[in-house]
Amino acid sequence: MSAQLEIKDFSVTRGNFSLQPVSLSVEEGEIFAILGRTGSGKTVLLEAASGMFPGDTGEILLNGTNICRIAPRERQTGFVYQDHGLFPHMDFFHNIAYGLKMHKVPRNEQIRRVHEIMDAFSIRHISHQYPGTLSGGERQRAALARALILRPVLLLLDEPFSALDPATRRRIHEQLLSVHRQYKCTILFVTHDFQEAVTLSDRIAILLDGRLETVVESGQLLTNHYNEKVEEFLGRTIDHE
């Protein structure tokens, strides 16, 4: 595999918050988690990875190109926030088809691709219902479908499952992993949930107080040893004797 997303000595200040220089790479087809507390800078880093703003230092490369220099519609990224971001005046079908329409994809192809992605997330039966009438899990599946319909090379997820009950979260995890195998896109997501990070990702970066502390294989998250700050975050104590 080759690095698809490269973050090189990237730092940025947003209001009173400063993200210290971060360097990491995400491999093609990998599911990579950024784990940390609320306010640690996870969303800032995720938004930067989407090309929303340049940094004070460093750069972010997608397939070798500085993503901040690419027009938004050409970045080949999809983004899903925790609050879904669905258009309330459109039914699910038209929400999901919106990106295809903007890219002037022929109508017949729109219908085929929307039905395909809806089937993948088991929401075709509610295609003509509106976001306000359905559950958080159904809205989140529609938001994921809308982000994936354009077949991005990089999918960015900002704590998209945190408001869901455990059973719904598990079902969507399973569907996301299935869709990932089908579409083979690279996924970068942020979470504060240890189990979610381990369940979904190949590797995990721990970000605390605006600083990247470590990157670890997901299966080793709870067995590796870290500095005192990370150990405290993981709920462990260090014997100083």
PDB file of N, CA and C in Angstrom, residues 102-181:
ATOM      1  N   MET A 102     -25.562  17.754  -8.860  1.00  0.00           N
ATOM      2  CA  MET A 102     -24.651  18.876  -9.004  1.00  0.00           C
ATOM      3  C   MET A 102     -23.527  18.581  -9.998  1.00  0.00           C
ATOM      4  N   HIS A 103     -23.162  17.300 -10.089  1.00  0.00           N
ATOM      5  CA  HIS A 103     -22.129  16.898 -11.043  1.00  0.00           C
ATOM      6  C   HIS A 103     -22.720  16.522 -12.407  1.00  0.00           C
ATOM      7  N   LYS A 104     -24.010  16.800 -12.569  1.00  0.00           N
ATOM      8  CA  LYS A 104     -24.704  16.592 -13.850  1.00  0.00           C
ATOM      9  C   LYS A 104     -24.635  15.145 -14.336  1.00  0.00           C
ATOM     10  N   VAL A 105     -24.730  14.214 -13.405  1.00  0.00           N
ATOM     11  CA  VAL A 105     -24.818  12.797 -13.758  1.00  0.00           C
ATOM     12  C   VAL A 105     -26.201  12.537 -14.360  1.00  0.00           C
ATOM     13  N   PRO A 106     -26.291  11.799 -15.459  1.00  0.00           N
ATOM     14  CA  PRO A 106     -27.602  11.525 -16.081  1.00  0.00           C
ATOM     15  C   PRO A 106     -28.598  10.936 -15.092  1.00  0.00           C
ATOM     16  N   ARG A 107     -29.857  11.272 -15.268  1.00  0.00           N
ATOM     17  CA  ARG A 107     -30.911  10.881 -14.333  1.00  0.00           C
ATOM     18  C   ARG A 107     -30.970   9.369 -14.120  1.00  0.00           C
ATOM     19  N   ASN A 108     -30.915   8.598 -15.168  1.00  0.00           N
ATOM     20  CA  ASN A 108     -30.985   7.139 -15.020  1.00  0.00           C
ATOM     21  C   ASN A 108     -29.834   6.605 -14.176  1.00  0.00           C
ATOM     22  N   GLU A 109     -28.643   7.188 -14.369  1.00  0.00           N
ATOM     23  CA  GLU A 109     -27.488   6.775 -13.580  1.00  0.00           C
ATOM     24  C   GLU A 109     -27.648   7.215 -12.137  1.00  0.00           C
ATOM     25  N   GLN A 110     -28.236   8.397 -11.894  1.00  0.00           N
ATOM     26  CA  GLN A 110     -28.525   8.832 -10.529  1.00  0.00           C
ATOM     27  C   GLN A 110     -29.387   7.807  -9.812  1.00  0.00           C
ATOM     28  N   ILE A 111     -30.476   7.407 -10.450  1.00  0.00           N
ATOM     29  CA  ILE A 111     -31.411   6.469  -9.838  1.00  0.00           C
ATOM     30  C   ILE A 111     -30.708   5.151  -9.522  1.00  0.00           C
ATOM     31  N   ARG A 112     -29.927   4.646 -10.468  1.00  0.00           N
ATOM     32  CA  ARG A 112     -29.246   3.364 -10.266  1.00  0.00           C
ATOM     33  C   ARG A 112     -28.290   3.441  -9.080  1.00  0.00           C
ATOM     34  N   ARG A 113     -27.493   4.512  -9.023  1.00  0.00           N
ATOM     35  CA  ARG A 113     -26.486   4.608  -7.971  1.00  0.00           C
ATOM     36  C   ARG A 113     -27.110   4.890  -6.608  1.00  0.00           C
ATOM     37  N   VAL A 114     -28.178   5.678  -6.565  1.00  0.00           N
ATOM     38  CA  VAL A 114     -28.852   5.934  -5.290  1.00  0.00           C
ATOM     39  C   VAL A 114     -29.466   4.654  -4.760  1.00  0.00           C
ATOM     40  N   HIS A 115     -30.126   3.897  -5.608  1.00  0.00           N
ATOM     41  CA  HIS A 115     -30.724   2.634  -5.155  1.00  0.00           C
ATOM     42  C   HIS A 115     -29.642   1.661  -4.676  1.00  0.00           C
ATOM     43  N   GLU A 116     -28.515   1.642  -5.363  1.00  0.00           N
ATOM     44  CA  GLU A 116     -27.420   0.744  -4.982  1.00  0.00           C
ATOM     45  C   GLU A 116     -26.899   1.071  -3.586  1.00  0.00           C
ATOM     46  N   ILE A 117     -26.630   2.363  -3.321  1.00  0.00           N
ATOM     47  CA  ILE A 117     -26.076   2.736  -2.015  1.00  0.00           C
ATOM     48  C   ILE A 117     -27.138   2.642  -0.929  1.00  0.00           C
ATOM     49  N   MET A 118     -28.398   2.898  -1.263  1.00  0.00           N
ATOM     50  CA  MET A 118     -29.473   2.729  -0.277  1.00  0.00           C
ATOM     51  C   MET A 118     -29.617   1.262   0.124  1.00  0.00           C
ATOM     52  N   ASP A 119     -29.493   0.371  -0.834  1.00  0.00           N
ATOM     53  CA  ASP A 119     -29.556  -1.055  -0.515  1.00  0.00           C
ATOM     54  C   ASP A 119     -28.407  -1.450   0.409  1.00  0.00           C
ATOM     55  N   ALA A 120     -27.229  -0.870   0.182  1.00  0.00           N
ATOM     56  CA  ALA A 120     -26.070  -1.189   1.013  1.00  0.00           C
ATOM     57  C   ALA A 120     -26.307  -0.811   2.472  1.00  0.00           C
ATOM     58  N   PHE A 121     -27.061   0.281   2.692  1.00  0.00           N
ATOM     59  CA  PHE A 121     -27.350   0.734   4.052  1.00  0.00           C
ATOM     60  C   PHE A 121     -28.767   0.384   4.510  1.00  0.00           C
ATOM     61  N   SER A 122     -29.472  -0.427   3.737  1.00  0.00           N
ATOM     62  CA  SER A 122     -30.820  -0.922   4.103  1.00  0.00           C
ATOM     63  C   SER A 122     -31.798   0.215   4.375  1.00  0.00           C
ATOM     64  N   ILE A 123     -31.809   1.234   3.506  1.00  0.00           N
ATOM     65  CA  ILE A 123     -32.745   2.354   3.689  1.00  0.00           C
ATOM     66  C   ILE A 123     -33.568   2.638   2.429  1.00  0.00           C
ATOM     67  N   ARG A 124     -33.557   1.728   1.485  1.00  0.00           N
ATOM     68  CA  ARG A 124     -34.309   1.992   0.256  1.00  0.00           C
ATOM     69  C   ARG A 124     -35.808   2.101   0.525  1.00  0.00           C
ATOM     70  N   HIS A 125     -36.290   1.382   1.524  1.00  0.00           N
ATOM     71  CA  HIS A 125     -37.727   1.381   1.819  1.00  0.00           C
ATOM     72  C   HIS A 125     -38.213   2.719   2.384  1.00  0.00           C
ATOM     73  N   ILE A 126     -37.282   3.599   2.787  1.00  0.00           N
ATOM     74  CA  ILE A 126     -37.686   4.910   3.313  1.00  0.00           C
ATOM     75  C   ILE A 126     -37.174   6.032   2.413  1.00  0.00           C
ATOM     76  N   SER A 127     -36.934   5.729   1.160  1.00  0.00           N
ATOM     77  CA  SER A 127     -36.314   6.695   0.251  1.00  0.00           C
ATOM     78  C   SER A 127     -37.136   7.962   0.058  1.00  0.00           C
ATOM     79  N   HIS A 128     -38.468   7.882   0.226  1.00  0.00           N
ATOM     80  CA  HIS A 128     -39.307   9.056  -0.018  1.00  0.00           C
ATOM     81  C   HIS A 128     -39.796   9.711   1.274  1.00  0.00           C
ATOM     82  N   GLN A 129     -39.151   9.365   2.387  1.00  0.00           N
ATOM     83  CA  GLN A 129     -39.465  10.034   3.643  1.00  0.00           C
ATOM     84  C   GLN A 129     -38.431  11.133   3.913  1.00  0.00           C
ATOM     85  N   TYR A 130     -38.793  12.034   4.826  1.00  0.00           N
ATOM     86  CA  TYR A 130     -37.968  13.212   5.081  1.00  0.00           C
ATOM     87  C   TYR A 130     -37.173  13.040   6.374  1.00  0.00           C
ATOM     88  N   PRO A 131     -36.017  13.689   6.485  1.00  0.00           N
ATOM     89  CA  PRO A 131     -35.151  13.495   7.659  1.00  0.00           C
ATOM     90  C   PRO A 131     -35.843  13.687   9.001  1.00  0.00           C
ATOM     91  N   GLY A 132     -36.726  14.672   9.089  1.00  0.00           N
ATOM     92  CA  GLY A 132     -37.359  14.962  10.369  1.00  0.00           C
ATOM     93  C   GLY A 132     -38.332  13.913  10.848  1.00  0.00           C
ATOM     94  N   THR A 133     -38.696  12.972   9.992  1.00  0.00           N
ATOM     95  CA  THR A 133     -39.708  11.969  10.355  1.00  0.00           C
ATOM     96  C   THR A 133     -39.107  10.649  10.825  1.00  0.00           C
ATOM     97  N   LEU A 134     -37.777  10.512  10.769  1.00  0.00           N
ATOM     98  CA  LEU A 134     -37.177   9.203  11.008  1.00  0.00           C
ATOM     99  C   LEU A 134     -36.116   9.241  12.105  1.00  0.00           C
ATOM    100  N   SER A 135     -35.597   8.088  12.452  1.00  0.00           N
ATOM    101  CA  SER A 135     -34.692   7.950  13.592  1.00  0.00           C
ATOM    102  C   SER A 135     -33.302   8.486  13.279  1.00  0.00           C
ATOM    103  N   GLY A 136     -32.528   8.692  14.350  1.00  0.00           N
ATOM    104  CA  GLY A 136     -31.157   9.147  14.185  1.00  0.00           C
ATOM    105  C   GLY A 136     -30.318   8.159  13.396  1.00  0.00           C
ATOM    106  N   GLY A 137     -30.543   6.864  13.607  1.00  0.00           N
ATOM    107  CA  GLY A 137     -29.800   5.852  12.866  1.00  0.00           C
ATOM    108  C   GLY A 137     -30.103   5.896  11.378  1.00  0.00           C
ATOM    109  N   GLU A 138     -31.365   6.094  11.034  1.00  0.00           N
ATOM    110  CA  GLU A 138     -31.742   6.181   9.618  1.00  0.00           C
ATOM    111  C   GLU A 138     -31.163   7.434   8.986  1.00  0.00           C
ATOM    112  N   ARG A 139     -31.180   8.539   9.727  1.00  0.00           N
ATOM    113  CA  ARG A 139     -30.595   9.770   9.194  1.00  0.00           C
ATOM    114  C   ARG A 139     -29.088   9.622   9.002  1.00  0.00           C
ATOM    115  N   GLN A 140     -28.443   8.931   9.944  1.00  0.00           N
ATOM    116  CA  GLN A 140     -27.000   8.768   9.816  1.00  0.00           C
ATOM    117  C   GLN A 140     -26.652   7.877   8.633  1.00  0.00           C
ATOM    118  N   ARG A 141     -27.434   6.848   8.407  1.00  0.00           N
ATOM    119  CA  ARG A 141     -27.188   5.988   7.240  1.00  0.00           C
ATOM    120  C   ARG A 141     -27.368   6.772   5.945  1.00  0.00           C
ATOM    121  N   ALA A 142     -28.378   7.651   5.918  1.00  0.00           N
ATOM    122  CA  ALA A 142     -28.590   8.478   4.728  1.00  0.00           C
ATOM    123  C   ALA A 142     -27.425   9.440   4.519  1.00  0.00           C
ATOM    124  N   ALA A 143     -26.900  10.003   5.607  1.00  0.00           N
ATOM    125  CA  ALA A 143     -25.765  10.917   5.499  1.00  0.00           C
ATOM    126  C   ALA A 143     -24.521  10.192   4.978  1.00  0.00           C
ATOM    127  N   LEU A 144     -24.295   8.971   5.455  1.00  0.00           N
ATOM    128  CA  LEU A 144     -23.174   8.177   4.955  1.00  0.00           C
ATOM    129  C   LEU A 144     -23.359   7.850   3.478  1.00  0.00           C
ATOM    130  N   ALA A 145     -24.588   7.492   3.116  1.00  0.00           N
ATOM    131  CA  ALA A 145     -24.878   7.173   1.714  1.00  0.00           C
ATOM    132  C   ALA A 145     -24.635   8.390   0.829  1.00  0.00           C
ATOM    133  N   ARG A 146     -25.067   9.569   1.288  1.00  0.00           N
ATOM    134  CA  ARG A 146     -24.876  10.788   0.498  1.00  0.00           C
ATOM    135  C   ARG A 146     -23.390  11.091   0.302  1.00  0.00           C
ATOM    136  N   ALA A 147     -22.586  10.854   1.346  1.00  0.00           N
ATOM    137  CA  ALA A 147     -21.151  11.111   1.234  1.00  0.00           C
ATOM    138  C   ALA A 147     -20.463  10.123   0.303  1.00  0.00           C
ATOM    139  N   LEU A 148     -20.945   8.881   0.283  1.00  0.00           N
ATOM    140  CA  LEU A 148     -20.294   7.840  -0.512  1.00  0.00           C
ATOM    141  C   LEU A 148     -20.778   7.776  -1.954  1.00  0.00           C
ATOM    142  N   ILE A 149     -21.903   8.424  -2.256  1.00  0.00           N
ATOM    143  CA  ILE A 149     -22.505   8.302  -3.582  1.00  0.00           C
ATOM    144  C   ILE A 149     -21.571   8.809  -4.679  1.00  0.00           C
ATOM    145  N   LEU A 150     -20.708   9.780  -4.340  1.00  0.00           N
ATOM    146  CA  LEU A 150     -19.767  10.318  -5.328  1.00  0.00           C
ATOM    147  C   LEU A 150     -18.462   9.521  -5.377  1.00  0.00           C
ATOM    148  N   ARG A 151     -18.417   8.425  -4.630  1.00  0.00           N
ATOM    149  CA  ARG A 151     -17.276   7.517  -4.628  1.00  0.00           C
ATOM    150  C   ARG A 151     -15.972   8.254  -4.307  1.00  0.00           C
ATOM    151  N   PRO A 152     -15.929   8.890  -3.148  1.00  0.00           N
ATOM    152  CA  PRO A 152     -14.713   9.629  -2.774  1.00  0.00           C
ATOM    153  C   PRO A 152     -13.553   8.685  -2.519  1.00  0.00           C
ATOM    154  N   VAL A 153     -12.348   9.177  -2.721  1.00  0.00           N
ATOM    155  CA  VAL A 153     -11.187   8.370  -2.370  1.00  0.00           C
ATOM    156  C   VAL A 153     -10.909   8.470  -0.875  1.00  0.00           C
ATOM    157  N   LEU A 154     -11.425   9.541  -0.239  1.00  0.00           N
ATOM    158  CA  LEU A 154     -11.233   9.740   1.196  1.00  0.00           C
ATOM    159  C   LEU A 154     -12.557  10.135   1.831  1.00  0.00           C
ATOM    160  N   LEU A 155     -12.993   9.346   2.815  1.00  0.00           N
ATOM    161  CA  LEU A 155     -14.217   9.630   3.555  1.00  0.00           C
ATOM    162  C   LEU A 155     -13.835  10.072   4.961  1.00  0.00           C
ATOM    163  N   LEU A 156     -14.346  11.245   5.371  1.00  0.00           N
ATOM    164  CA  LEU A 156     -14.039  11.837   6.668  1.00  0.00           C
ATOM    165  C   LEU A 156     -15.290  11.829   7.537  1.00  0.00           C
ATOM    166  N   LEU A 157     -15.186  11.287   8.734  1.00  0.00           N
ATOM    167  CA  LEU A 157     -16.339  11.119   9.619  1.00  0.00           C
ATOM    168  C   LEU A 157     -16.054  11.774  10.968  1.00  0.00           C
ATOM    169  N   ASP A 158     -16.912  12.724  11.360  1.00  0.00           N
ATOM    170  CA  ASP A 158     -16.724  13.467  12.603  1.00  0.00           C
ATOM    171  C   ASP A 158     -17.684  12.953  13.672  1.00  0.00           C
ATOM    172  N   GLU A 159     -17.236  11.964  14.453  1.00  0.00           N
ATOM    173  CA  GLU A 159     -18.041  11.344  15.512  1.00  0.00           C
ATOM    174  C   GLU A 159     -19.473  11.079  15.053  1.00  0.00           C
ATOM    175  N   PRO A 160     -19.648  10.394  13.929  1.00  0.00           N
ATOM    176  CA  PRO A 160     -20.994  10.252  13.360  1.00  0.00           C
ATOM    177  C   PRO A 160     -21.912   9.308  14.127  1.00  0.00           C
ATOM    178  N   PHE A 161     -21.365   8.509  15.035  1.00  0.00           N
ATOM    179  CA  PHE A 161     -22.185   7.502  15.710  1.00  0.00           C
ATOM    180  C   PHE A 161     -22.407   7.794  17.189  1.00  0.00           C
ATOM    181  N   SER A 162     -21.883   8.903  17.690  1.00  0.00           N
ATOM    182  CA  SER A 162     -21.869   9.136  19.136  1.00  0.00           C
ATOM    183  C   SER A 162     -23.257   9.328  19.732  1.00  0.00           C
ATOM    184  N   ALA A 163     -24.223   9.796  18.940  1.00  0.00           N
ATOM    185  CA  ALA A 163     -25.565  10.048  19.475  1.00  0.00           C
ATOM    186  C   ALA A 163     -26.493   8.840  19.341  1.00  0.00           C
ATOM    187  N   LEU A 164     -25.984   7.730  18.825  1.00  0.00           N
ATOM    188  CA  LEU A 164     -26.821   6.560  18.574  1.00  0.00           C
ATOM    189  C   LEU A 164     -26.786   5.596  19.754  1.00  0.00           C
ATOM    190  N   ASP A 165     -27.874   4.845  19.917  1.00  0.00           N
ATOM    191  CA  ASP A 165     -27.891   3.831  20.965  1.00  0.00           C
ATOM    192  C   ASP A 165     -26.948   2.694  20.565  1.00  0.00           C
ATOM    193  N   PRO A 166     -26.481   1.888  21.537  1.00  0.00           N
ATOM    194  CA  PRO A 166     -25.468   0.868  21.237  1.00  0.00           C
ATOM    195  C   PRO A 166     -25.869  -0.130  20.153  1.00  0.00           C
ATOM    196  N   ALA A 167     -27.111  -0.576  20.146  1.00  0.00           N
ATOM    197  CA  ALA A 167     -27.531  -1.559  19.146  1.00  0.00           C
ATOM    198  C   ALA A 167     -27.507  -0.962  17.744  1.00  0.00           C
ATOM    199  N   THR A 168     -28.019   0.262  17.599  1.00  0.00           N
ATOM    200  CA  THR A 168     -28.005   0.933  16.295  1.00  0.00           C
ATOM    201  C   THR A 168     -26.581   1.197  15.845  1.00  0.00           C
ATOM    202  N   ARG A 169     -25.735   1.592  16.786  1.00  0.00           N
ATOM    203  CA  ARG A 169     -24.341   1.864  16.455  1.00  0.00           C
ATOM    204  C   ARG A 169     -23.663   0.620  15.904  1.00  0.00           C
ATOM    205  N   ARG A 170     -23.899  -0.531  16.537  1.00  0.00           N
ATOM    206  CA  ARG A 170     -23.284  -1.774  16.065  1.00  0.00           C
ATOM    207  C   ARG A 170     -23.746  -2.115  14.656  1.00  0.00           C
ATOM    208  N   ARG A 171     -25.045  -1.934  14.379  1.00  0.00           N
ATOM    209  CA  ARG A 171     -25.560  -2.247  13.038  1.00  0.00           C
ATOM    210  C   ARG A 171     -24.920  -1.350  11.986  1.00  0.00           C
ATOM    211  N   ILE A 172     -24.771  -0.060  12.291  1.00  0.00           N
ATOM    212  CA  ILE A 172     -24.184   0.855  11.316  1.00  0.00           C
ATOM    213  C   ILE A 172     -22.690   0.585  11.162  1.00  0.00           C
ATOM    214  N   HIS A 173     -22.019   0.213  12.235  1.00  0.00           N
ATOM    215  CA  HIS A 173     -20.613  -0.194  12.122  1.00  0.00           C
ATOM    216  C   HIS A 173     -20.480  -1.330  11.115  1.00  0.00           C
ATOM    217  N   GLU A 174     -21.335  -2.332  11.248  1.00  0.00           N
ATOM    218  CA  GLU A 174     -21.282  -3.493  10.353  1.00  0.00           C
ATOM    219  C   GLU A 174     -21.540  -3.082   8.908  1.00  0.00           C
ATOM    220  N   GLN A 175     -22.525  -2.200   8.712  1.00  0.00           N
ATOM    221  CA  GLN A 175     -22.837  -1.750   7.359  1.00  0.00           C
ATOM    222  C   GLN A 175     -21.693  -0.924   6.784  1.00  0.00           C
ATOM    223  N   LEU A 176     -21.095  -0.059   7.600  1.00  0.00           N
ATOM    224  CA  LEU A 176     -19.992   0.761   7.125  1.00  0.00           C
ATOM    225  C   LEU A 176     -18.812  -0.118   6.705  1.00  0.00           C
ATOM    226  N   LEU A 177     -18.489  -1.133   7.491  1.00  0.00           N
ATOM    227  CA  LEU A 177     -17.388  -2.033   7.139  1.00  0.00           C
ATOM    228  C   LEU A 177     -17.691  -2.787   5.851  1.00  0.00           C
ATOM    229  N   SER A 178     -18.945  -3.181   5.670  1.00  0.00           N
ATOM    230  CA  SER A 178     -19.340  -3.859   4.438  1.00  0.00           C
ATOM    231  C   SER A 178     -19.207  -2.939   3.234  1.00  0.00           C
ATOM    232  N   VAL A 179     -19.689  -1.697   3.383  1.00  0.00           N
ATOM    233  CA  VAL A 179     -19.600  -0.726   2.288  1.00  0.00           C
ATOM    234  C   VAL A 179     -18.141  -0.386   2.012  1.00  0.00           C
ATOM    235  N   HIS A 180     -17.323  -0.303   3.042  1.00  0.00           N
ATOM    236  CA  HIS A 180     -15.894  -0.032   2.855  1.00  0.00           C
ATOM    237  C   HIS A 180     -15.239  -1.117   2.014  1.00  0.00           C
ATOM    238  N   ARG A 181     -15.599  -2.374   2.270  1.00  0.00           N
ATOM    239  CA  ARG A 181     -15.049  -3.469   1.462  1.00  0.00           C
ATOM    240  C   ARG A 181     -15.491  -3.347   0.008  1.00  0.00           C
TER     241      ARG A 181
END
